[in-house]
Coordinates of C-alpha atoms in Angstrom, one line a residue:
M1 CA -11.5 -17.9 18.7
E2 CA -11.3 -19.8 15.4
H3 CA -13.7 -19.6 12.6
A4 CA -14.6 -22.4 10.3
A5 CA -14.4 -21.4 6.7
A6 CA -17.7 -22.4 5.0
N7 CA -16.8 -24.4 2.0
G8 CA -19.9 -26.4 1.2
S9 CA -18.1 -29.7 1.3
C10 CA -18.1 -32.9 3.3
C11 CA -15.3 -35.3 4.2
N12 CA -14.4 -38.7 2.9
G13 CA -13.1 -41.5 5.1
N14 CA -9.6 -40.0 5.1
G15 CA -10.8 -36.7 6.3
A16 CA -10.4 -35.0 2.9
A17 CA -13.2 -32.7 1.8
V18 CA -15.1 -33.7 -1.3
A19 CA -18.1 -32.0 -3.0
S20 CA -21.2 -34.1 -3.2
A21 CA -22.7 -34.7 -6.6
S22 CA -25.5 -32.2 -6.0
S23 CA -23.5 -29.5 -4.2
P24 CA -21.4 -26.8 -5.9
P25 CA -17.6 -27.2 -5.7
P26 CA -16.0 -25.7 -2.6
P27 CA -14.6 -22.2 -3.0
P28 CA -10.9 -21.7 -3.6
H29 CA -9.0 -21.5 -0.3
V30 CA -5.8 -19.6 0.5
A31 CA -3.5 -20.0 3.5
M32 CA -1.8 -16.8 4.7
L33 CA 1.0 -16.4 7.2
A34 CA 1.1 -13.2 9.3
T35 CA 4.4 -12.7 11.1
P36 CA 4.0 -11.0 14.5
G37 CA 2.6 -7.5 14.9
M38 CA -0.9 -6.0 14.2
G39 CA 0.7 -3.9 11.4
H40 CA 1.3 -7.2 9.5
L41 CA -2.0 -9.0 10.5
I42 CA -4.4 -6.2 9.6
P43 CA -3.5 -5.7 5.9
L44 CA -3.5 -9.5 5.4
A45 CA -6.9 -9.8 7.0
E46 CA -8.1 -7.0 4.7
L47 CA -6.7 -8.8 1.7
A48 CA -8.6 -11.9 2.9
K49 CA -11.8 -9.9 3.1
R50 CA -11.4 -8.5 -0.4
L51 CA -10.7 -11.9 -1.8
A52 CA -13.9 -13.2 -0.2
S53 CA -16.2 -10.3 -1.2
R54 CA -15.0 -9.9 -4.8
H55 CA -13.8 -13.4 -5.7
G56 CA -15.5 -15.9 -3.4
V57 CA -12.1 -17.0 -2.0
T58 CA -11.9 -18.3 1.6
T59 CA -8.8 -17.9 3.8
T60 CA -7.0 -19.4 6.8
L61 CA -4.9 -16.8 8.6
I62 CA -1.9 -18.4 10.4
T63 CA -0.5 -16.5 13.3
F64 CA 2.2 -17.0 16.0
A65 CA 1.0 -18.2 19.5
S66 CA 4.1 -16.8 21.2
T67 CA 3.1 -13.2 20.5
A68 CA -0.7 -13.4 20.7
S69 CA -2.1 -10.4 22.5
A70 CA -5.6 -9.5 23.8
T71 CA -5.8 -7.0 20.9
Q72 CA -4.9 -9.8 18.3
R73 CA -7.4 -12.3 19.8
A74 CA -10.2 -9.7 19.7
F75 CA -9.3 -8.8 16.2
L76 CA -9.3 -12.4 15.0
S77 CA -12.6 -13.1 16.7
S78 CA -14.2 -10.2 14.8
L79 CA -13.4 -11.5 11.3
P80 CA -16.1 -12.9 9.0
S81 CA -16.8 -16.6 8.7
T82 CA -15.0 -16.7 5.3
I83 CA -11.7 -16.3 7.3
S84 CA -10.6 -19.0 9.7
S85 CA -7.6 -18.7 12.0
L86 CA -4.9 -21.1 13.2
S87 CA -1.8 -20.5 15.3
L88 CA 1.7 -22.0 15.2
P89 CA 3.1 -23.2 18.5
P90 CA 5.4 -21.1 20.7
V91 CA 9.1 -21.5 19.8
D92 CA 12.2 -21.1 22.0
L93 CA 14.2 -18.0 21.2
S94 CA 16.1 -17.9 24.5
D95 CA 19.4 -18.5 22.7
L96 CA 19.2 -15.2 20.9
P97 CA 21.0 -12.2 22.4
R98 CA 19.0 -9.9 24.8
G99 CA 17.9 -6.9 22.8
A100 CA 18.0 -8.7 19.4
A101 CA 16.3 -6.6 16.7
I102 CA 12.6 -7.2 16.1
E103 CA 13.4 -8.2 12.5
T104 CA 15.8 -10.9 13.8
L105 CA 13.2 -12.2 16.3
M106 CA 10.5 -12.5 13.7
S107 CA 12.7 -14.0 11.0
E108 CA 14.2 -16.6 13.4
E109 CA 10.8 -17.6 14.7
C110 CA 9.5 -18.1 11.2
L111 CA 12.6 -20.2 10.2
R112 CA 12.3 -22.4 13.3
L113 CA 8.6 -23.0 12.7
V114 CA 9.0 -24.3 9.2
P115 CA 8.4 -28.0 10.3
A116 CA 5.3 -27.0 12.3
L117 CA 4.0 -24.9 9.4
T118 CA 4.6 -27.8 7.0
S119 CA 2.5 -30.1 9.2
L120 CA -0.2 -27.5 9.5
L121 CA -0.4 -27.0 5.8
L122 CA -0.6 -30.7 5.2
D123 CA -3.5 -31.0 7.7
L124 CA -5.2 -28.0 6.0
K125 CA -4.9 -29.7 2.6
K126 CA -6.9 -32.7 4.1
T127 CA -9.8 -30.4 5.1
T128 CA -10.1 -28.5 1.8
T129 CA -10.1 -29.7 -1.7
R130 CA -9.1 -26.3 -3.1
L131 CA -6.1 -25.0 -1.3
V132 CA -5.0 -22.9 -4.3
A133 CA -2.2 -20.8 -2.8
F134 CA 0.0 -19.9 0.1
V135 CA 0.8 -16.3 0.9
A136 CA 3.5 -15.2 3.4
D137 CA 4.1 -11.6 4.6
L138 CA 7.5 -9.8 4.3
F139 CA 9.3 -11.6 7.2
G140 CA 7.9 -15.0 6.3
A141 CA 10.1 -15.7 3.3
D142 CA 11.4 -19.0 4.8
S143 CA 7.8 -20.2 5.1
L144 CA 7.9 -20.7 1.3
D145 CA 9.9 -23.8 2.1
A146 CA 7.1 -25.2 4.3
A147 CA 4.6 -24.5 1.5
A148 CA 6.8 -26.3 -1.0
A149 CA 7.3 -29.3 1.3
A150 CA 3.5 -29.5 1.8
G151 CA 3.0 -29.5 -2.0
V152 CA 1.3 -26.1 -2.3
E153 CA 2.4 -25.1 -5.8
R154 CA 1.5 -21.4 -5.8
R155 CA 3.6 -19.5 -3.3
Y156 CA 3.4 -15.8 -3.0
I157 CA 4.8 -12.9 -0.8
F158 CA 2.4 -10.2 0.5
F159 CA 4.4 -7.0 1.0
P160 CA 2.4 -4.8 3.4
T161 CA 4.5 -1.7 2.8
N162 CA 5.5 0.1 -0.4
L163 CA 7.2 -0.4 -3.7
H164 CA 10.2 1.8 -2.8
V165 CA 11.0 -0.5 0.2
L166 CA 10.3 -3.6 -2.0
T167 CA 12.7 -2.3 -4.6
L168 CA 15.4 -1.9 -1.9
I169 CA 15.0 -5.4 -0.5
L170 CA 15.0 -7.0 -3.9
S171 CA 18.2 -5.1 -4.6
L172 CA 19.9 -6.0 -1.4
P173 CA 21.8 -9.1 -2.5
E174 CA 23.5 -7.0 -5.2
L175 CA 24.0 -3.9 -2.9
D176 CA 25.5 -6.2 -0.2
A177 CA 28.1 -7.2 -2.7
T178 CA 28.8 -3.8 -4.2
V179 CA 28.4 -1.2 -1.5
A180 CA 31.4 -0.9 0.8
G181 CA 31.0 0.4 4.3
E182 CA 27.7 1.3 6.0
F183 CA 24.7 2.8 4.1
R184 CA 24.5 5.5 6.7
D185 CA 27.9 6.8 5.6
L186 CA 27.0 7.1 1.9
A187 CA 28.1 10.5 0.5
E188 CA 25.2 10.6 -1.9
P189 CA 21.6 9.4 -1.7
L190 CA 21.0 5.8 -2.8
R191 CA 19.2 5.9 -6.1
L192 CA 17.4 2.7 -7.3
P193 CA 15.5 2.4 -10.5
G194 CA 12.3 4.5 -10.5
C195 CA 12.8 5.5 -6.9
V196 CA 13.3 8.7 -5.0
G197 CA 16.9 9.1 -3.8
I198 CA 17.2 8.0 -0.2
P199 CA 19.9 9.6 2.0
G200 CA 22.0 7.0 3.7
E201 CA 20.8 7.8 7.2
D202 CA 17.2 7.4 6.1
I203 CA 17.6 4.0 4.6
L204 CA 15.6 1.1 6.2
M205 CA 16.7 0.9 9.8
P206 CA 17.7 -2.8 9.9
L207 CA 20.2 -2.0 7.1
Q208 CA 22.0 0.7 9.2
D209 CA 24.5 -1.8 10.8
K210 CA 25.9 -4.5 8.7
T211 CA 27.3 -6.3 11.7
N212 CA 23.8 -6.8 13.2
P213 CA 22.1 -10.1 12.4
A214 CA 19.0 -8.0 11.3
Y215 CA 21.0 -6.8 8.3
K216 CA 21.9 -10.3 7.3
W217 CA 18.3 -11.4 7.6
M218 CA 17.1 -8.6 5.3
V219 CA 19.7 -9.6 2.7
H220 CA 18.5 -13.2 3.1
H221 CA 14.9 -12.2 2.5
G222 CA 15.9 -10.2 -0.6
R223 CA 17.3 -13.5 -2.0
K224 CA 14.4 -15.6 -0.8
Y225 CA 11.8 -13.4 -2.4
G226 CA 13.0 -14.6 -5.7
E227 CA 11.5 -18.0 -5.0
A228 CA 8.0 -16.6 -4.8
E229 CA 5.8 -16.8 -7.9
A230 CA 4.6 -13.2 -7.4
I231 CA 4.7 -10.4 -4.8
L232 CA 1.4 -8.7 -3.9
V233 CA 2.1 -5.1 -2.7
N234 CA -0.1 -2.9 -0.5
S235 CA 0.4 0.2 -2.6
F236 CA -0.9 1.8 -5.8
D237 CA 0.6 3.4 -8.9
A238 CA -0.3 7.0 -8.3
V239 CA 1.6 7.3 -5.0
E240 CA 4.7 5.5 -6.5
P241 CA 4.7 5.9 -10.3
G242 CA 8.4 5.4 -10.7
P243 CA 8.9 2.0 -9.1
A244 CA 5.5 0.9 -10.2
K245 CA 6.5 1.3 -13.9
V246 CA 9.9 -0.4 -13.3
L247 CA 8.6 -3.3 -11.4
R248 CA 5.8 -3.9 -13.9
Q249 CA 8.5 -4.8 -16.5
P250 CA 9.6 -8.5 -16.5
A251 CA 13.2 -9.0 -15.2
P252 CA 15.2 -12.3 -14.9
G253 CA 15.0 -13.8 -11.4
R254 CA 12.4 -11.3 -10.2
P255 CA 8.8 -12.4 -9.5
A256 CA 5.9 -10.6 -11.0
V257 CA 4.8 -7.6 -8.8
Y258 CA 1.1 -6.7 -8.3
P259 CA 0.2 -3.4 -6.6
I260 CA -3.2 -4.3 -5.1
G261 CA -3.6 -1.4 -2.6
P262 CA -4.7 0.4 -0.7
L263 CA -5.8 -2.3 1.7
I264 CA -6.9 -0.6 4.9
Q265 CA -9.0 -1.6 7.9
A266 CA -12.6 -0.5 7.6
G267 CA -14.0 1.6 10.4
K268 CA -16.6 -0.1 12.6
E269 CA -20.0 1.3 13.0
E270 CA -20.3 3.7 16.0
D271 CA -22.2 2.2 18.9
A272 CA -24.9 4.8 19.6
S273 CA -25.1 3.8 23.3
S274 CA -21.3 4.4 23.9
P275 CA -19.9 6.7 21.3
S276 CA -16.1 7.3 21.2
P277 CA -15.0 10.3 23.3
C278 CA -12.7 11.2 20.5
V279 CA -15.5 11.4 18.0
E280 CA -17.7 13.3 20.4
W281 CA -14.9 15.8 20.8
L282 CA -14.3 16.1 17.1
D283 CA -18.0 16.7 16.5
R284 CA -17.7 20.0 18.4
Q285 CA -14.7 21.2 16.3
P286 CA -14.7 23.3 13.1
E287 CA -14.1 21.5 9.8
K288 CA -10.5 20.6 9.0
S289 CA -9.3 22.4 12.1
V290 CA -7.7 19.5 14.1
I291 CA -4.4 17.8 13.7
F292 CA -4.4 14.2 14.7
V293 CA -1.2 13.0 16.4
S294 CA -0.4 9.3 16.7
F295 CA 2.7 7.2 16.4
G296 CA 1.0 3.9 15.8
S297 CA 0.6 0.8 17.9
G298 CA 4.3 0.0 18.1
G299 CA 5.9 3.4 18.5
A300 CA 6.7 5.7 21.4
L301 CA 8.9 8.9 21.7
P302 CA 11.7 9.3 24.2
A303 CA 10.6 11.4 27.2
E304 CA 12.4 14.6 26.0
Q305 CA 10.9 14.5 22.5
M306 CA 7.5 13.8 24.0
R307 CA 7.9 17.0 26.1
E308 CA 9.0 19.0 23.0
L309 CA 6.0 17.7 21.0
A310 CA 3.6 18.8 23.8
L311 CA 5.1 22.2 24.0
G312 CA 5.2 22.5 20.2
L313 CA 1.5 21.6 19.8
E314 CA 0.7 24.2 22.5
L315 CA 2.9 26.8 20.8
S316 CA 1.3 26.2 17.3
G317 CA -2.1 27.4 18.5
Q318 CA -3.8 24.6 16.5
R319 CA -6.5 22.3 17.7
F320 CA -5.1 18.8 18.3
L321 CA -6.1 15.2 19.2
W322 CA -3.1 13.4 20.5
V323 CA -2.8 9.7 21.3
V324 CA -0.2 9.6 24.0
R325 CA 1.8 6.5 24.9
S326 CA 4.3 6.1 27.7
P327 CA 7.8 7.0 26.4
S328 CA 10.6 4.8 25.1
D329 CA 14.0 6.1 25.9
E330 CA 15.2 4.6 22.6
G331 CA 12.4 5.9 20.4
T332 CA 12.3 2.5 18.7
V333 CA 10.1 -0.6 18.9
N334 CA 9.3 -0.9 22.6
E335 CA 7.7 -3.3 24.9
N336 CA 4.3 -2.4 23.4
Y337 CA 5.0 -3.6 19.9
Y338 CA 2.7 -6.6 20.1
D339 CA -0.1 -4.8 21.9
A340 CA -1.7 -1.3 21.8
Q341 CA -1.9 -0.5 25.5
S342 CA 0.7 1.5 27.3
K343 CA 2.0 -0.3 30.4
K344 CA 2.5 3.0 32.3
D345 CA 0.5 6.1 32.7
P346 CA 1.5 8.3 29.8
F347 CA 0.0 11.5 31.2
A348 CA 2.6 11.4 33.9
Y349 CA 5.3 12.3 31.3
L350 CA 3.6 15.4 29.9
P351 CA 4.8 18.9 30.9
E352 CA 3.2 20.2 34.1
G353 CA 0.0 22.0 33.5
F354 CA -0.1 21.1 29.7
I355 CA -3.5 19.4 29.7
E356 CA -5.1 22.2 31.7
R357 CA -3.5 25.0 29.5
T358 CA -4.7 23.3 26.3
K359 CA -8.1 21.9 27.3
D360 CA -9.9 24.4 25.1
V361 CA -8.1 23.4 21.9
G362 CA -6.8 19.9 22.5
L363 CA -7.8 16.4 23.6
V364 CA -5.2 14.0 24.9
V365 CA -6.1 10.3 25.0
P366 CA -4.0 7.4 26.4
S367 CA -2.7 4.6 24.2
W368 CA -5.4 4.3 21.5
A369 CA -8.0 6.1 19.4
P370 CA -10.3 4.9 16.6
Q371 CA -7.9 6.0 13.9
I372 CA -10.1 5.4 10.9
K373 CA -13.0 7.3 12.5
V374 CA -10.7 10.2 13.4
L375 CA -9.2 10.4 9.9
A376 CA -12.6 10.1 8.3
H377 CA -14.1 12.9 10.4
R378 CA -14.8 16.3 8.8
A379 CA -13.0 18.1 11.6
T380 CA -9.6 16.4 11.0
G381 CA -7.4 18.5 8.8
G382 CA -4.0 17.0 9.3
F383 CA -2.2 13.9 10.6
L384 CA 1.2 14.0 12.5
T385 CA 2.3 10.4 11.8
H386 CA 5.2 8.1 12.3
C387 CA 4.8 7.1 8.6
G388 CA 4.0 3.5 9.2
W389 CA 2.6 2.4 5.9
N390 CA -0.8 1.4 7.2
S391 CA -1.3 4.9 8.6
V392 CA 0.0 6.5 5.5
L393 CA -2.5 4.6 3.3
E394 CA -5.4 5.4 5.7
S395 CA -4.5 9.1 5.6
L396 CA -4.4 9.1 1.8
V397 CA -7.7 7.2 1.5
Y398 CA -9.4 9.8 3.7
G399 CA -7.6 12.7 2.1
V400 CA -5.7 13.9 5.2
P401 CA -2.4 15.7 4.6
M402 CA 0.5 14.6 6.8
V403 CA 3.3 15.9 9.0
A404 CA 6.0 13.2 8.9
W405 CA 7.8 12.2 12.2
P406 CA 9.3 8.8 11.5
L407 CA 10.6 6.5 14.3
F408 CA 11.9 3.1 13.1
A409 CA 11.8 0.3 10.5
E410 CA 11.1 1.7 7.1
Q411 CA 9.5 4.9 8.4
R412 CA 12.4 7.3 7.7
Q413 CA 12.5 6.0 4.1
N414 CA 8.7 6.5 3.8
A415 CA 9.1 10.0 5.1
V416 CA 11.6 10.9 2.4
M417 CA 9.3 9.4 -0.3
L418 CA 6.3 11.2 1.0
S419 CA 7.9 14.6 1.6
E420 CA 10.6 14.9 -1.1
G421 CA 9.1 12.5 -3.6
I422 CA 5.4 12.6 -4.0
G423 CA 4.8 15.8 -1.9
A424 CA 2.1 14.4 0.4
A425 CA 3.7 15.4 3.7
I426 CA 5.9 17.9 5.4
R427 CA 8.7 16.5 7.5
V428 CA 9.5 17.7 11.0
P429 CA 13.1 19.0 11.0
E430 CA 15.5 16.6 12.6
S431 CA 16.2 18.7 15.7
K432 CA 12.5 18.3 16.7
G433 CA 12.6 21.4 19.0
R434 CA 9.3 22.9 20.0
E435 CA 9.6 26.0 17.8
K436 CA 10.2 23.9 14.7
I437 CA 7.4 21.5 15.6
A438 CA 5.0 24.4 16.0
A439 CA 6.1 26.0 12.7
T440 CA 5.7 22.7 10.8
V441 CA 2.2 22.1 12.2
R442 CA 1.1 25.6 11.3
E443 CA 2.6 25.3 7.8
L444 CA 0.3 22.3 7.2
M445 CA -2.8 23.4 9.0
E446 CA -2.8 27.0 7.8
G447 CA -1.6 26.2 4.2
E448 CA 1.6 28.2 4.6
G449 CA 4.8 27.3 2.7
K450 CA 4.4 23.8 1.3
G451 CA 1.1 23.3 3.1
A452 CA -1.3 24.2 0.3
A453 CA 0.6 22.1 -2.3
V454 CA 0.6 19.1 0.1
R455 CA -3.2 19.4 0.6
A456 CA -3.7 19.5 -3.1
K457 CA -1.5 16.5 -3.7
V458 CA -3.3 14.4 -1.0
A459 CA -6.7 15.3 -2.6
E460 CA -5.4 14.0 -5.9
L461 CA -4.0 10.8 -4.4
Q462 CA -7.3 10.2 -2.5
K463 CA -9.2 10.2 -5.8
A464 CA -6.6 8.0 -7.5
A465 CA -6.8 5.4 -4.7
A466 CA -10.6 5.3 -5.0
E467 CA -10.4 4.9 -8.8
G468 CA -7.9 2.1 -8.6
L469 CA -10.2 0.0 -6.3
K470 CA -13.3 0.4 -8.4
E471 CA -14.3 -2.5 -10.6
G472 CA -11.9 -2.4 -13.6
G473 CA -9.5 -0.1 -11.7
A474 CA -5.8 -0.9 -11.7
A475 CA -5.7 -2.5 -8.2
A476 CA -8.9 -4.4 -8.7
A477 CA -7.7 -5.7 -12.0
A478 CA -4.3 -6.8 -10.6
L479 CA -6.0 -8.8 -7.8
A480 CA -8.5 -10.3 -10.3
E481 CA -5.5 -11.4 -12.5
V482 CA -3.9 -13.2 -9.5
V483 CA -7.1 -15.0 -8.5
E484 CA -7.6 -16.0 -12.2
K485 CA -4.2 -17.6 -12.1
W486 CA -5.0 -19.5 -8.9
T487 CA -8.3 -20.8 -10.0
A488 CA -7.3 -21.6 -13.6
G489 CA -4.5 -23.7 -12.3
E490 CA -1.9 -21.5 -14.0
K491 CA 1.4 -20.5 -12.7
N492 CA 3.2 -17.1 -13.2

């Protein structure tokens, strides 16, 4: 479903929108490109909502028809009338090797759709007199060429993850030229300005094999980001004070960086006629007694790790709410990346008798749970997470301390930053045996070891996130500055 952005304008004989003498000028309009995956689309949509509610800016969200899912279509249809949606046509990727990395697929698709995107933006300019900017997400750097060809002067990158990862990607062209061998073989952690040292094996997954096209694409994006006028980042100073300070300083060849987060999806109002079984179950649990376990919409554990997690939760003796998905033998991005629903019955992979033995303390749900409602619930006291950045921000906004169990993409790097850097999570030991899983869960939930300090730090970050988003707060001020540049006709 597509929404028409209300702009209070009419069209001239050439189809261009013009304001009548008596009507107010149309609102400023922004085109945003979301590369495939709900984890990319949701924060862009939240940015569009914030632009509308605080600054009167309307938006067209541009998506990819080839990866549209029922989940994505339902999400787009639920957006307010200030946000319209258009999709780019399917593109042939059959020449790429079977098993190509997801980063390669997204980057190739974006590159091949530059002509189609150029045409779309030219058409969009004919229907709005105030297309003030184009914003592409992290894998859409080549789309900046389409915006330039269409005559859109202000071209931005929206980076949905954090400042640590952005610093790494901006540094990649130099690192590619100076670091011999593989990052995973580095003898010492990689130390970038302002950032927590990242052990080689925890560096961004697409960088772990320099012979893989995904690596070359990431280096390409690092160069291409330099062509943007600015980069908007879904993070905030308190969670990453080091890189925030460094990136705020002007540097030759580097765009201005604006931390405008946290941008998270708002929870929907509960339907009284059909309340969520998860919420009903949580209503019956003591305050802060439940650990929520979820690996996001694109992640799944190998079958053996899934079994160890089940037995570890049971051994911990803690109350738990676990969103179970059918296993992926690789433990990486699986067939469900573009949709939230498991294709197989995930319960079939749980240890025999597990659900029956834990029925008094645990609830296991297939594929999906209303994550915002769960994290916001008084009974939720911890979050065992894959460390996808959207989930991390949601946990911080609702003040829920984390157990880090990263899977792919930038998640291992996020886990290091959260556990070793800011102290907002406890990381599950690499062996991931049931005893260590149980011990880590107990440490967080019972305040043992690092547990108490993690809880205190998350409470501090929750307050900082809220303060930054208030009128006059750092994140609100950063976004206001960007909009002022757009509407004043300035350039960075």
